[in-house]
Short mmCIF file of N, CA and C in Angstrom, two decimals:
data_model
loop_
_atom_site.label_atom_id
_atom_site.label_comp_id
_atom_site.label_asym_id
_atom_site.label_seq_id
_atom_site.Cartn_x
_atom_site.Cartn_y
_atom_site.Cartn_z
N UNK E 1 88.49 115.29 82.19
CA UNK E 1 89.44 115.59 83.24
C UNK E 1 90.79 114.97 82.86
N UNK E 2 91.82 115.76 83.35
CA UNK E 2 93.19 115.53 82.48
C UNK E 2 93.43 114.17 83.72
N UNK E 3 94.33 113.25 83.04
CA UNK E 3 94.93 112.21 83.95
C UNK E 3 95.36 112.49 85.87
N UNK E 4 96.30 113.48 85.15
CA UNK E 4 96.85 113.74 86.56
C UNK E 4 95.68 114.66 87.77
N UNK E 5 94.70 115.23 87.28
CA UNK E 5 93.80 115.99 88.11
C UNK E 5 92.93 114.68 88.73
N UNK E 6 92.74 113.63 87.74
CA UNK E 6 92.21 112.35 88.35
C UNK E 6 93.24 111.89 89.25
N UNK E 7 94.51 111.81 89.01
CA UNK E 7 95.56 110.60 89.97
C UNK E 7 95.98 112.34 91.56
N UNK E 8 95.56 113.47 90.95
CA UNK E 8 95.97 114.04 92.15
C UNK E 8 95.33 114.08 93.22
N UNK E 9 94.25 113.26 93.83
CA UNK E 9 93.72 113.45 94.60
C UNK E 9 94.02 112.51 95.37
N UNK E 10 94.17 112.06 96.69
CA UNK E 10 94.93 110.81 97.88
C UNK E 10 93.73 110.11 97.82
N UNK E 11 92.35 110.29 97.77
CA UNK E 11 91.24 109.71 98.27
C UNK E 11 91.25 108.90 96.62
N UNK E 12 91.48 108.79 95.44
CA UNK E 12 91.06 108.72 93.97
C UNK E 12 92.43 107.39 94.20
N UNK E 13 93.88 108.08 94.28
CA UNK E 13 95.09 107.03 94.19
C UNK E 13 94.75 106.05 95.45
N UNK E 14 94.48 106.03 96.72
CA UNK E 14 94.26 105.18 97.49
C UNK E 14 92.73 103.89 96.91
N UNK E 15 92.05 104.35 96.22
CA UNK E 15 91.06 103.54 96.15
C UNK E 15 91.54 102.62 94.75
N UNK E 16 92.93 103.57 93.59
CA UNK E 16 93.21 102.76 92.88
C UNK E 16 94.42 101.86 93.42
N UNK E 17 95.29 102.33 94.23
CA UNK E 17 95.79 101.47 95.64
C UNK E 17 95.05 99.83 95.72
N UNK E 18 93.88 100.29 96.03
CA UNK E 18 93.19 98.86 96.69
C UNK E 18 92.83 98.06 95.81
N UNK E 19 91.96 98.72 94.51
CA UNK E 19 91.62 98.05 92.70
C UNK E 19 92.73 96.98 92.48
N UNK E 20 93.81 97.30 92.65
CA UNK E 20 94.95 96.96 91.77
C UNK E 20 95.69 96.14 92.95
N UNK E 21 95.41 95.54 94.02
CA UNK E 21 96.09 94.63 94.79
C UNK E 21 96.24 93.26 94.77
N UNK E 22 97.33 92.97 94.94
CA UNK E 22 97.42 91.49 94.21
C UNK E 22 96.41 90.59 94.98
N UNK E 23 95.92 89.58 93.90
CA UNK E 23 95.25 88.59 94.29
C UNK E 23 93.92 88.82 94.78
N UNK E 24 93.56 90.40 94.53
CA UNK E 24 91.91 90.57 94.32
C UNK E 24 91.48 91.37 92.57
N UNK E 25 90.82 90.39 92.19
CA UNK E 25 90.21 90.63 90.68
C UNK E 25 89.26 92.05 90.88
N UNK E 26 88.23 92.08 91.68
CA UNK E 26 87.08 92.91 92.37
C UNK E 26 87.19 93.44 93.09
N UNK E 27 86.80 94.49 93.55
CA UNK E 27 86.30 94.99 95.00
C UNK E 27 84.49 95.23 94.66
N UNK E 28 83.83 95.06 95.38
CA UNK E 28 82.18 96.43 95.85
C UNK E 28 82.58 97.38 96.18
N UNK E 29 81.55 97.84 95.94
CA UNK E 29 81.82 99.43 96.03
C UNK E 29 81.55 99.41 97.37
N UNK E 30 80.39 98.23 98.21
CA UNK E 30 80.51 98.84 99.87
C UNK E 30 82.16 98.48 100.32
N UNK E 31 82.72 97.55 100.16
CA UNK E 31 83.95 97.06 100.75
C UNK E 31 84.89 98.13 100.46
N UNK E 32 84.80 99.09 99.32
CA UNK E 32 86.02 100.13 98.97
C UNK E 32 85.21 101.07 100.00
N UNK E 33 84.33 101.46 100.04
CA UNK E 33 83.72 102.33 100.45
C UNK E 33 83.90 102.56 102.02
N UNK E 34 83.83 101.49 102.88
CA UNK E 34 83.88 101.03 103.84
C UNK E 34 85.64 101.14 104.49
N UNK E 35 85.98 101.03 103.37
CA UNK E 35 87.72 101.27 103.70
C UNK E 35 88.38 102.81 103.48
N UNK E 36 87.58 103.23 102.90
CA UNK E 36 88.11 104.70 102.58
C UNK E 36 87.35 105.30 103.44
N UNK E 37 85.92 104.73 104.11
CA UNK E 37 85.60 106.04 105.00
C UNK E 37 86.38 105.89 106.17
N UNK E 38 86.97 104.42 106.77
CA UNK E 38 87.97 104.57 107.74
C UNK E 38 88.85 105.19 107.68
N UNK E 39 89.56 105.03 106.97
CA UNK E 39 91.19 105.96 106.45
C UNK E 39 90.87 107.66 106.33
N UNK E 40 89.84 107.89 105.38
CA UNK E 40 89.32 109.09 105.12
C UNK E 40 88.47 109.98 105.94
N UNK E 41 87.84 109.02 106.66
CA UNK E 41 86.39 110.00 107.15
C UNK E 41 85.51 110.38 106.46
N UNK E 42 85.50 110.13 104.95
CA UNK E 42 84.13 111.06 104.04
C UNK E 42 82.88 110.24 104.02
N UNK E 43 82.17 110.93 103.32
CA UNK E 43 80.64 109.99 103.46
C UNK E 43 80.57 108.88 101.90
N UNK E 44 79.46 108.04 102.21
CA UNK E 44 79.35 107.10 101.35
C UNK E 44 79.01 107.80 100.11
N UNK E 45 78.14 109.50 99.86
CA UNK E 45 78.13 109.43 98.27
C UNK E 45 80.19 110.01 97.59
N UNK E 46 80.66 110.38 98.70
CA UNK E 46 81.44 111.35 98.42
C UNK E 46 82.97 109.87 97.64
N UNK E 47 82.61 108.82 98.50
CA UNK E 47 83.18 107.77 98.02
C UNK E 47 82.82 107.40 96.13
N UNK E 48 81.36 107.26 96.16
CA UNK E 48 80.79 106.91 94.77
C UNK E 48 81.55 107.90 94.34
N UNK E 49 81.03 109.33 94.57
CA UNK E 49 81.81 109.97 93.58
C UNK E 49 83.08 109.77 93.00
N UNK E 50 84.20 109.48 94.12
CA UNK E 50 85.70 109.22 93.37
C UNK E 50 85.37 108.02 92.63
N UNK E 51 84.43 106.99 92.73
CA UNK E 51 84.56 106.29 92.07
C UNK E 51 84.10 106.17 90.89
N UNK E 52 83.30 106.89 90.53
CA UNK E 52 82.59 107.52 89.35
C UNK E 52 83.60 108.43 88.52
N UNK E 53 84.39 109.64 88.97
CA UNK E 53 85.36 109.84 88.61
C UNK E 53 86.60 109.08 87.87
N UNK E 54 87.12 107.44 88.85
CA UNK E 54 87.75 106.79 88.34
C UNK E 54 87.13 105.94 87.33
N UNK E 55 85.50 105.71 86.96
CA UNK E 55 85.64 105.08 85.99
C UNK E 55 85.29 106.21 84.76
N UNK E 56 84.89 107.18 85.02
CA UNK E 56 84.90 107.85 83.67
C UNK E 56 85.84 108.70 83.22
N UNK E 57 86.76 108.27 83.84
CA UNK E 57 87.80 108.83 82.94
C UNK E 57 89.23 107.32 82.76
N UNK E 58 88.53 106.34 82.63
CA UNK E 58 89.53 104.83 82.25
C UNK E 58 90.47 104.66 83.25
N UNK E 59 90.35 104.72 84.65
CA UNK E 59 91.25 104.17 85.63
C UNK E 59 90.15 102.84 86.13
N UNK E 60 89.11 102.85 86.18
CA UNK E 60 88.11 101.96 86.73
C UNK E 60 87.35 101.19 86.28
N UNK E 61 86.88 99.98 85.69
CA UNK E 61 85.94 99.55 85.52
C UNK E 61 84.85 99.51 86.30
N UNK E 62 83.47 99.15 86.20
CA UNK E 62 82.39 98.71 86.90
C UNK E 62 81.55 97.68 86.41
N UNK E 63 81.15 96.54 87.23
CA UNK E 63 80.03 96.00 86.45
C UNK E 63 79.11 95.55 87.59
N UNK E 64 78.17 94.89 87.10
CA UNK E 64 76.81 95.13 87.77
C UNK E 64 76.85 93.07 88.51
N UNK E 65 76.54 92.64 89.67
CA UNK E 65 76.59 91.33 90.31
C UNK E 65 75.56 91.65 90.80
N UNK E 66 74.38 91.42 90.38
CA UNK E 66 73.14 91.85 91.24
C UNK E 66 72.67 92.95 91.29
N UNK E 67 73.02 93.28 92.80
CA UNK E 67 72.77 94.44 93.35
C UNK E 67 73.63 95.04 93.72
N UNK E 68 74.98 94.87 93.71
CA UNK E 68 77.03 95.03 94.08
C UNK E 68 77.07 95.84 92.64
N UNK E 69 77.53 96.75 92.86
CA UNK E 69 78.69 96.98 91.64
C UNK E 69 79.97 96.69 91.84
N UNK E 70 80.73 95.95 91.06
CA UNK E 70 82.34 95.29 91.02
C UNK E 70 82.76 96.56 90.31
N UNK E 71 83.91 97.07 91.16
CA UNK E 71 85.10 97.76 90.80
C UNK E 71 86.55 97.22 90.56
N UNK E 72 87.52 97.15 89.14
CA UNK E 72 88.36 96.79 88.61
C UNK E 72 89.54 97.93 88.32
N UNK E 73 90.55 97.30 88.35
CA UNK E 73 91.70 98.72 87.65
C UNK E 73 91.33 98.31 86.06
N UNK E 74 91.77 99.46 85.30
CA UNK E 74 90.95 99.79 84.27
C UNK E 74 92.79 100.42 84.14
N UNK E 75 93.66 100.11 83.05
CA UNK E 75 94.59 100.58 82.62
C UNK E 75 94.72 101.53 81.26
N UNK E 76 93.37 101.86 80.95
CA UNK E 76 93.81 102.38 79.84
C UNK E 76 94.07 104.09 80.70
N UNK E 77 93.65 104.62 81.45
CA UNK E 77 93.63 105.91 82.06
C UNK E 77 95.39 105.65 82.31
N UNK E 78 95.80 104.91 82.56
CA UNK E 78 97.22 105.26 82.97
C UNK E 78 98.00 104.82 81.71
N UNK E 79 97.71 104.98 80.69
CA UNK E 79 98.45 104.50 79.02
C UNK E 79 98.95 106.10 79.21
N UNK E 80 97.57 107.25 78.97
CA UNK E 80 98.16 108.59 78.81
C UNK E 80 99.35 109.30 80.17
N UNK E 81 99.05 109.01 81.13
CA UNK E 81 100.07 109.02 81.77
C UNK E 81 101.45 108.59 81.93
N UNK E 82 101.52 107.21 81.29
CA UNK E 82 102.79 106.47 80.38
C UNK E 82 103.40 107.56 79.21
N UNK E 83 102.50 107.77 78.55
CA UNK E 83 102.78 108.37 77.05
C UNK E 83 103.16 109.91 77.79
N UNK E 84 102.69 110.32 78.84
CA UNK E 84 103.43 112.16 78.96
C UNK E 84 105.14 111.93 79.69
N UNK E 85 104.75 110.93 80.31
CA UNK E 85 105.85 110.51 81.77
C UNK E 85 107.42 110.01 80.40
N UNK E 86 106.91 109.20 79.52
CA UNK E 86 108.25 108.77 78.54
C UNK E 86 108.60 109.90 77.96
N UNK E 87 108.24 110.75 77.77
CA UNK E 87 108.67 111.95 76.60
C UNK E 87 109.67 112.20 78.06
N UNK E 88 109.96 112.45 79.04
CA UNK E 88 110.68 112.58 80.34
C UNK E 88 112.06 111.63 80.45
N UNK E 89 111.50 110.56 80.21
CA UNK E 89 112.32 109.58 79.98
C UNK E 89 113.61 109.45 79.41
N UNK E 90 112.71 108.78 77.79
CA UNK E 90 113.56 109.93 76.81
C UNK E 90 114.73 110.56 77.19
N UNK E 91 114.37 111.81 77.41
CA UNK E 91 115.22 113.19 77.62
C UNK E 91 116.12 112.73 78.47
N UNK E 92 115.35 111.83 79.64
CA UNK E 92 116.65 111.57 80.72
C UNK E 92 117.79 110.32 80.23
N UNK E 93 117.55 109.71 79.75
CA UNK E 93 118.35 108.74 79.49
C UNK E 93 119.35 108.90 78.28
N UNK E 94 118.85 110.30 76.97
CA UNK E 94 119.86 110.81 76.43
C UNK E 94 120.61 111.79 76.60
N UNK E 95 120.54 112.70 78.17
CA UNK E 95 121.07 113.19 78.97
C UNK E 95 122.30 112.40 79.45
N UNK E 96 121.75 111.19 79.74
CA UNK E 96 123.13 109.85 80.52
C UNK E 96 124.23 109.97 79.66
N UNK E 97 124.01 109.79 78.29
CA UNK E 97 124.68 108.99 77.23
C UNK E 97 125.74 110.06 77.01
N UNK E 98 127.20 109.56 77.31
CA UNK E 98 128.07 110.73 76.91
C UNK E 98 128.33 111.44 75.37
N UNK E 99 128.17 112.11 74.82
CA UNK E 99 128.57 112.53 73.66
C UNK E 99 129.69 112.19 72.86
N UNK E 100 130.69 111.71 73.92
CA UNK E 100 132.21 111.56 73.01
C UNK E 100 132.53 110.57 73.23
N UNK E 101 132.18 110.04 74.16
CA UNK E 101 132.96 108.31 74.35
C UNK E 101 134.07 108.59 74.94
N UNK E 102 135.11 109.55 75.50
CA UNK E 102 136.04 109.63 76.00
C UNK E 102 135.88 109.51 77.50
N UNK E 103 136.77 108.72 78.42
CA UNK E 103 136.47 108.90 79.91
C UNK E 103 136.29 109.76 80.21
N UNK E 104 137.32 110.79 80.41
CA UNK E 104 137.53 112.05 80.97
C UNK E 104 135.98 112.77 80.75
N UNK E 105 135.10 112.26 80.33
CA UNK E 105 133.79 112.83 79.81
C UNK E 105 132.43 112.10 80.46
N UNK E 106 132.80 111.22 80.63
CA UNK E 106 131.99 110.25 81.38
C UNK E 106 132.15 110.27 83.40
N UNK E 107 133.72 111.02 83.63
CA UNK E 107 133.99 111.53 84.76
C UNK E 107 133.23 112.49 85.53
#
């Protein structure tokens, strides 16, 4: 699944929303789960699923505490999204740059 079909969904970016909040290393999957069915309304597999989604395609880690699975932001899924988003960049910032150096051009 291409990056952005993973980051286009509100229910997928809100749960990487919560992964990635300062001053929590972890979430469980009941505690994400539990927060997205408030906000969301969906059911508990429909949760796994986005989260299954986010880790197989490198937005998510998982690891095993027992009987908890710990969910992590996982940055390599957003490297390729870096790497399409700069080619944009790029373009825009040698767009800025005037060609001639003369004011009247920079006006």
């Amino acid at each position: 699944m291409h990056a952005f079909d993973v980051l286009g969904d509100p229910v997928r970016r809100r749960i990487l929303e919560l992964l990635a909040e300062a001053g929590k290393a972890e979430w469980s999957s009941g505690a994400v789960t539990e927060i997205i069915q408030g906000e969301f309304g969906i059911t508990q597999p429909a949760v796994s699923q986005h989260l299954r989604v986010l880790r197989d395609n490198g937005f998510a880690t998982v690891r095993a505490d027992g009987t908890r699975r710990l969910y992590a932001v996982d940055a390599s899924g957003l490297r390729e999204v870096d790497h399409w988003l700069a080619r944009f960049r790029r373009e825009s910032a040698a767009e800025a740059i005037p060609t001639t150096g003369r004011d009247e051009d920079i006006r």
